[in-house]
Amino acid sequence: MLLDTASLYFRAFYGVPTSVTAPNGAPVNAARGLLDFISRLVTDHRPTDLIAAWDDDWRPEFRVAAIPSYKAHRVAESAEPELDGESVPDELLPQVELIENLLRAAGIARLGMPGYEADDVIGSLASQTSDPVLVVTGDRDLFQLVDDTQPIRVLYTAAKGVGNAEVIDDAAVYARYGVHAHEYAEFALLRGDPSDGLPGVRGIGEKTAANLIREYSTIGNLLEAAEAEDSALKPGVRKNLLAGRDYIAVAGPVVEVARGIELPKVDSVLPSEPTSVAELRALTEEWGLTSAVERLAVALGWTEWS
């Protein structure tokens, strides 16, 4: 089981009231919610291994260099340029460090990679194992990883939450978009994604993008058809594709999840006991997370935790 951790703690932050606080009055809604999500996921799906994938770089330079608008609307401006970063609510920011500490003390593997997003860590982990994989995310970009043969499935939390999340296989991707999972990245390249600052090809929406991918299979075939003098494409579509060639030429690595990152080895087996009982107890007491940690202990089968 691979967690898109930021997706989950943002969902927890907005789903659990900020009135859920530590003894010192600081909000702990995201931390408590994430622990409860993990407890529910482990209980419902019983994975043998679990890794919390981390955004070491939520807006990698290689993607911004290709398309400067990539996630630009999410940037929080600072008086000091080197301090510019992702816009995170003030009540959430200190909880991110708390979440790191809780995961470490509990013995739950956390893995990020400098210069890459959690999506890329997930894509590489999923692609470099032959074991079945369940990716937990609210980000549809990861639909491109779905592979029925391994299988790799996405547990999609965006619509119904963690407890009632939809398991996305290839049939579910096709039912939603009219393309297969292995075609999703090129379909998304054409369609664009305003939530990530990706413009797509002007004039080509979701339905047209799906039709084009079904007919031509790849972007390369599609551009070849657009550039042919006797092109069978509709004139308006052909004009838009030719006008969008510069975008298409650079957008692939932005839209596609990296799958070949060389990642350090981590112990991903579900912990039979906390890595640091003392640290976890201290964090639990300081931040008022007794109930959430007890639920996690039950889910993980920690017999000596009470």
Coordinates of C-alpha atoms in Angstrom, one line a residue:
M1 CA 0.0 0.0 0.0
L2 CA 1.4 3.3 -1.1
L3 CA 0.0 6.5 0.4
D4 CA -0.1 9.8 -1.3
T5 CA 0.5 11.3 2.1
A6 CA 0.0 15.0 1.4
S7 CA -3.3 14.2 -0.4
L8 CA -4.4 12.4 2.8
Y9 CA -3.3 15.0 5.3
F10 CA -4.9 17.8 3.3
R11 CA -8.1 15.8 3.2
A12 CA -7.9 15.2 7.0
F13 CA -7.2 18.9 7.6
Y14 CA -10.3 20.0 5.7
G15 CA -12.4 17.1 6.9
V16 CA -11.7 17.4 10.7
P17 CA -12.5 20.7 12.4
T18 CA -9.5 22.8 13.6
S19 CA -11.3 22.9 16.9
V20 CA -9.6 19.5 17.5
T21 CA -6.6 20.7 19.4
A22 CA -3.6 19.6 21.5
P23 CA -3.5 20.4 25.3
N24 CA -1.6 23.6 24.3
G25 CA -4.4 24.7 22.0
A26 CA -2.6 24.0 18.7
P27 CA -4.7 22.3 16.0
V28 CA -4.0 18.6 15.5
N29 CA -6.9 17.8 13.1
A30 CA -4.7 16.8 10.2
A31 CA -2.4 14.6 12.3
R32 CA -5.3 12.9 14.0
G33 CA -7.2 12.5 10.8
L34 CA -4.2 11.0 9.0
L35 CA -3.6 8.5 11.8
D36 CA -7.3 7.5 11.7
F37 CA -7.1 7.1 7.9
I38 CA -4.1 4.8 8.2
S39 CA -5.9 2.8 10.9
R40 CA -8.9 2.4 8.6
L41 CA -6.9 1.5 5.5
V42 CA -4.9 -1.1 7.4
T43 CA -8.0 -2.6 8.9
D44 CA -10.0 -2.7 5.7
H45 CA -7.3 -3.8 3.3
R46 CA -4.7 -5.6 5.4
P47 CA -1.6 -4.7 3.4
T48 CA 1.7 -6.6 4.2
D49 CA 3.7 -3.4 3.5
L50 CA 2.9 0.3 3.7
I51 CA 4.9 3.3 2.6
A52 CA 3.9 7.0 3.1
A53 CA 5.2 8.7 0.0
W54 CA 6.4 12.2 0.6
D55 CA 6.7 15.4 -1.5
D56 CA 10.3 16.3 -1.1
D57 CA 9.7 18.8 -3.9
W58 CA 6.1 19.5 -4.7
R59 CA 7.0 21.6 -7.8
P60 CA 10.1 20.0 -9.3
E61 CA 12.4 22.2 -11.4
F62 CA 12.3 19.9 -14.4
R63 CA 8.5 20.3 -14.6
V64 CA 8.6 24.1 -14.0
A65 CA 11.3 24.5 -16.6
A66 CA 9.2 22.7 -19.2
I67 CA 5.9 24.5 -18.3
P68 CA 6.4 27.6 -16.0
S69 CA 2.6 27.6 -15.1
Y70 CA 2.9 24.2 -13.5
K71 CA 1.3 24.6 -10.0
A72 CA 2.2 28.3 -10.2
H73 CA -1.2 29.3 -8.7
R74 CA -0.3 27.3 -5.5
V75 CA 2.8 29.2 -4.8
A76 CA 2.9 31.3 -1.6
E77 CA 4.9 34.5 -2.2
S78 CA 7.4 35.6 0.3
A79 CA 9.5 38.7 0.7
E80 CA 12.5 36.4 0.4
P81 CA 12.4 34.5 -3.0
E82 CA 14.2 31.4 -1.5
L83 CA 11.4 31.1 1.0
D84 CA 8.6 30.9 -1.6
G85 CA 6.8 27.6 -1.4
E86 CA 3.5 25.9 -1.5
S87 CA 0.6 27.7 0.1
V88 CA -0.3 25.8 3.2
P89 CA -2.8 27.0 5.8
D90 CA -1.1 28.3 9.0
E91 CA -2.9 25.7 11.1
L92 CA -1.6 22.9 8.9
L93 CA 2.0 23.8 8.5
P94 CA 3.3 22.8 12.0
Q95 CA 1.3 19.6 11.8
V96 CA 3.4 18.4 8.8
E97 CA 6.5 18.1 11.0
L98 CA 4.4 16.4 13.7
I99 CA 3.1 13.9 11.1
E100 CA 6.8 13.1 10.1
N101 CA 7.6 12.5 13.8
L102 CA 4.6 10.3 14.4
L103 CA 5.3 8.1 11.4
R104 CA 8.9 7.7 12.4
A105 CA 8.1 6.8 16.0
A106 CA 5.4 4.4 14.9
G107 CA 7.7 2.7 12.5
I108 CA 5.7 3.5 9.4
A109 CA 8.0 3.9 6.4
R110 CA 8.1 7.4 4.9
L111 CA 9.9 8.0 1.6
G112 CA 10.6 11.0 -0.5
M113 CA 13.2 11.9 -3.0
P114 CA 14.9 15.3 -3.6
G115 CA 13.7 16.9 -6.9
Y116 CA 10.6 14.7 -7.1
E117 CA 7.0 14.7 -6.0
A118 CA 5.3 11.9 -4.0
D119 CA 3.6 10.9 -7.3
D120 CA 7.0 10.0 -8.7
V121 CA 8.0 8.1 -5.6
I122 CA 4.8 6.1 -5.9
G123 CA 5.2 5.6 -9.6
S124 CA 8.7 4.3 -9.2
L125 CA 7.9 2.0 -6.2
A126 CA 4.9 0.5 -8.0
S127 CA 6.8 0.0 -11.2
Q128 CA 9.8 -1.6 -9.6
T129 CA 8.0 -4.4 -7.8
S130 CA 6.1 -7.4 -9.1
D131 CA 3.8 -7.4 -6.0
P132 CA 0.2 -6.2 -6.1
V133 CA 0.0 -2.5 -5.3
L134 CA -2.8 -0.4 -3.9
V135 CA -2.2 3.4 -4.3
V136 CA -4.2 5.6 -1.9
T137 CA -4.8 9.1 -3.3
G138 CA -7.3 11.7 -4.2
D139 CA -5.2 12.6 -7.3
R140 CA -6.5 11.3 -10.6
D141 CA -3.0 11.8 -12.2
L142 CA -2.1 8.5 -10.6
F143 CA -4.7 6.7 -12.7
Q144 CA -1.9 6.3 -15.3
L145 CA -0.3 3.7 -13.0
V146 CA -3.2 1.4 -13.0
D147 CA -2.3 -2.0 -14.4
D148 CA -4.6 -5.0 -14.2
T149 CA -1.9 -7.5 -14.9
Q150 CA 0.3 -6.9 -11.8
P151 CA -2.2 -5.6 -10.5
I152 CA -1.7 -2.0 -9.6
R153 CA -5.0 -0.3 -8.4
V154 CA -5.8 3.1 -7.1
L155 CA -8.0 3.6 -4.1
Y156 CA -9.5 6.9 -5.0
T157 CA -10.5 9.0 -2.1
A158 CA -11.6 12.2 -3.8
A159 CA -15.3 11.4 -4.2
K160 CA -16.3 9.4 -1.1
G161 CA -13.4 9.6 1.3
V162 CA -11.1 7.0 2.7
G163 CA -13.8 4.7 4.2
N164 CA -15.8 4.4 1.0
A165 CA -13.1 5.0 -1.5
E166 CA -13.5 3.6 -5.0
V167 CA -11.1 1.0 -6.2
I168 CA -9.9 2.1 -9.7
D169 CA -8.9 -0.6 -12.2
D170 CA -8.6 -0.3 -16.0
A171 CA -12.3 -0.7 -16.5
A172 CA -13.1 2.1 -14.1
V173 CA -10.6 4.4 -15.9
Y174 CA -12.2 3.6 -19.2
A175 CA -15.7 4.1 -17.8
R176 CA -14.8 7.5 -16.6
Y177 CA -12.8 8.9 -19.5
G178 CA -13.1 6.6 -22.5
V179 CA -9.4 5.7 -22.5
H180 CA -7.4 2.9 -20.9
A181 CA -5.1 3.5 -18.0
H182 CA -1.9 3.2 -20.1
E183 CA -3.4 6.0 -22.3
Y184 CA -4.3 8.3 -19.5
A185 CA -1.2 10.4 -19.4
E186 CA -1.4 11.3 -23.1
F187 CA -5.1 11.9 -22.8
A188 CA -4.4 14.3 -19.8
L189 CA -1.7 16.0 -21.8
L190 CA -4.2 17.0 -24.5
R191 CA -7.0 17.8 -22.1
G192 CA -4.9 19.8 -19.6
D193 CA -5.5 20.2 -15.9
P194 CA -6.3 23.6 -14.4
S195 CA -5.7 22.3 -10.9
D196 CA -2.0 21.7 -11.8
G197 CA -1.7 24.8 -14.1
L198 CA -1.5 22.6 -17.2
P199 CA -3.1 24.4 -20.1
G200 CA -3.6 21.4 -22.4
V201 CA -4.1 22.0 -26.1
R202 CA -6.3 24.9 -26.7
G203 CA -9.8 23.9 -28.0
I204 CA -9.4 20.3 -27.1
G205 CA -11.5 19.2 -24.1
E206 CA -12.0 15.9 -22.4
K207 CA -14.3 14.3 -24.9
T208 CA -12.2 15.3 -27.9
A209 CA -9.0 14.2 -26.2
A210 CA -10.5 10.8 -25.5
N211 CA -11.7 10.4 -29.1
L212 CA -8.3 11.3 -30.5
I213 CA -6.4 8.9 -28.2
R214 CA -8.8 6.1 -29.0
E215 CA -8.4 6.7 -32.8
Y216 CA -4.6 7.4 -32.9
S217 CA -3.3 5.6 -29.8
T218 CA -0.4 7.9 -29.2
I219 CA 0.5 11.6 -29.4
G220 CA 3.2 10.8 -31.9
N221 CA 0.6 9.2 -34.3
L222 CA -1.8 12.1 -33.7
L223 CA 0.8 14.8 -34.6
E224 CA 1.9 12.8 -37.7
A225 CA -1.8 12.8 -38.8
A226 CA -2.1 16.6 -38.1
E227 CA 1.1 17.4 -40.1
A228 CA 0.0 15.3 -43.1
E229 CA -1.2 17.4 -46.0
D230 CA -4.1 15.0 -46.6
S231 CA -5.0 14.9 -42.8
A232 CA -8.3 13.2 -42.0
L233 CA -8.6 15.3 -38.8
K234 CA -11.3 17.9 -38.6
P235 CA -9.8 21.3 -39.7
G236 CA -10.4 23.0 -36.3
V237 CA -8.8 20.1 -34.4
R238 CA -5.9 19.9 -36.8
K239 CA -5.3 23.7 -36.5
N240 CA -5.3 23.5 -32.7
L241 CA -2.9 20.6 -32.6
L242 CA -0.5 22.3 -34.9
A243 CA -0.7 25.5 -32.8
G244 CA -0.1 23.4 -29.7
R245 CA 3.0 21.6 -31.0
D246 CA 5.4 23.5 -28.7
Y247 CA 3.4 22.7 -25.6
I248 CA 3.0 19.1 -26.7
A249 CA 6.8 18.8 -27.2
V250 CA 7.6 19.6 -23.6
A251 CA 4.5 18.5 -21.7
G252 CA 5.2 14.7 -21.6
P253 CA 7.6 14.6 -18.6
V254 CA 5.4 17.1 -16.8
V255 CA 2.2 15.0 -17.1
E256 CA 3.9 11.6 -16.8
V257 CA 4.7 10.2 -13.4
A258 CA 8.3 9.2 -13.1
R259 CA 8.8 5.4 -12.8
G260 CA 12.6 4.9 -12.9
I261 CA 13.8 6.9 -9.8
E262 CA 16.6 5.0 -7.9
L263 CA 15.1 5.0 -4.4
P264 CA 16.7 4.0 -1.2
K265 CA 15.6 0.9 0.5
V266 CA 13.2 1.2 3.4
D267 CA 11.6 -1.3 5.7
S268 CA 8.1 -1.1 4.5
V269 CA 6.7 -4.1 6.5
L270 CA 3.8 -3.1 8.8
P271 CA 5.4 -2.5 12.2
S272 CA 4.6 -5.2 14.8
E273 CA 5.6 -2.6 17.4
P274 CA 6.6 1.1 17.4
T275 CA 10.1 2.0 16.4
S276 CA 10.3 4.2 19.5
V277 CA 7.8 3.6 22.2
A278 CA 9.2 6.4 24.3
E279 CA 9.0 9.0 21.5
L280 CA 5.5 7.9 20.4
R281 CA 4.2 8.1 24.0
A282 CA 5.7 11.5 24.4
L283 CA 4.2 12.8 21.2
T284 CA 0.9 11.2 22.1
E285 CA 0.8 13.0 25.4
E286 CA 2.1 16.3 24.2
W287 CA -0.3 16.5 21.3
G288 CA -3.4 14.9 22.8
L289 CA -3.5 12.0 20.4
T290 CA -4.1 9.1 22.8
S291 CA -7.3 7.8 21.1
A292 CA -5.9 8.1 17.6
V293 CA -2.7 6.2 18.5
E294 CA -4.7 3.6 20.3
R295 CA -6.8 3.0 17.2
L296 CA -3.6 2.7 15.2
A297 CA -2.2 0.2 17.7
V298 CA -5.3 -1.9 17.4
A299 CA -5.1 -1.8 13.6
L300 CA -1.4 -2.8 13.6
G301 CA -1.8 -5.4 16.3
W302 CA 0.5 -3.9 18.9
T303 CA -0.3 -6.2 21.8
E304 CA 1.7 -4.3 24.4
W305 CA 0.4 -0.8 23.6
S306 CA -2.3 0.6 25.9

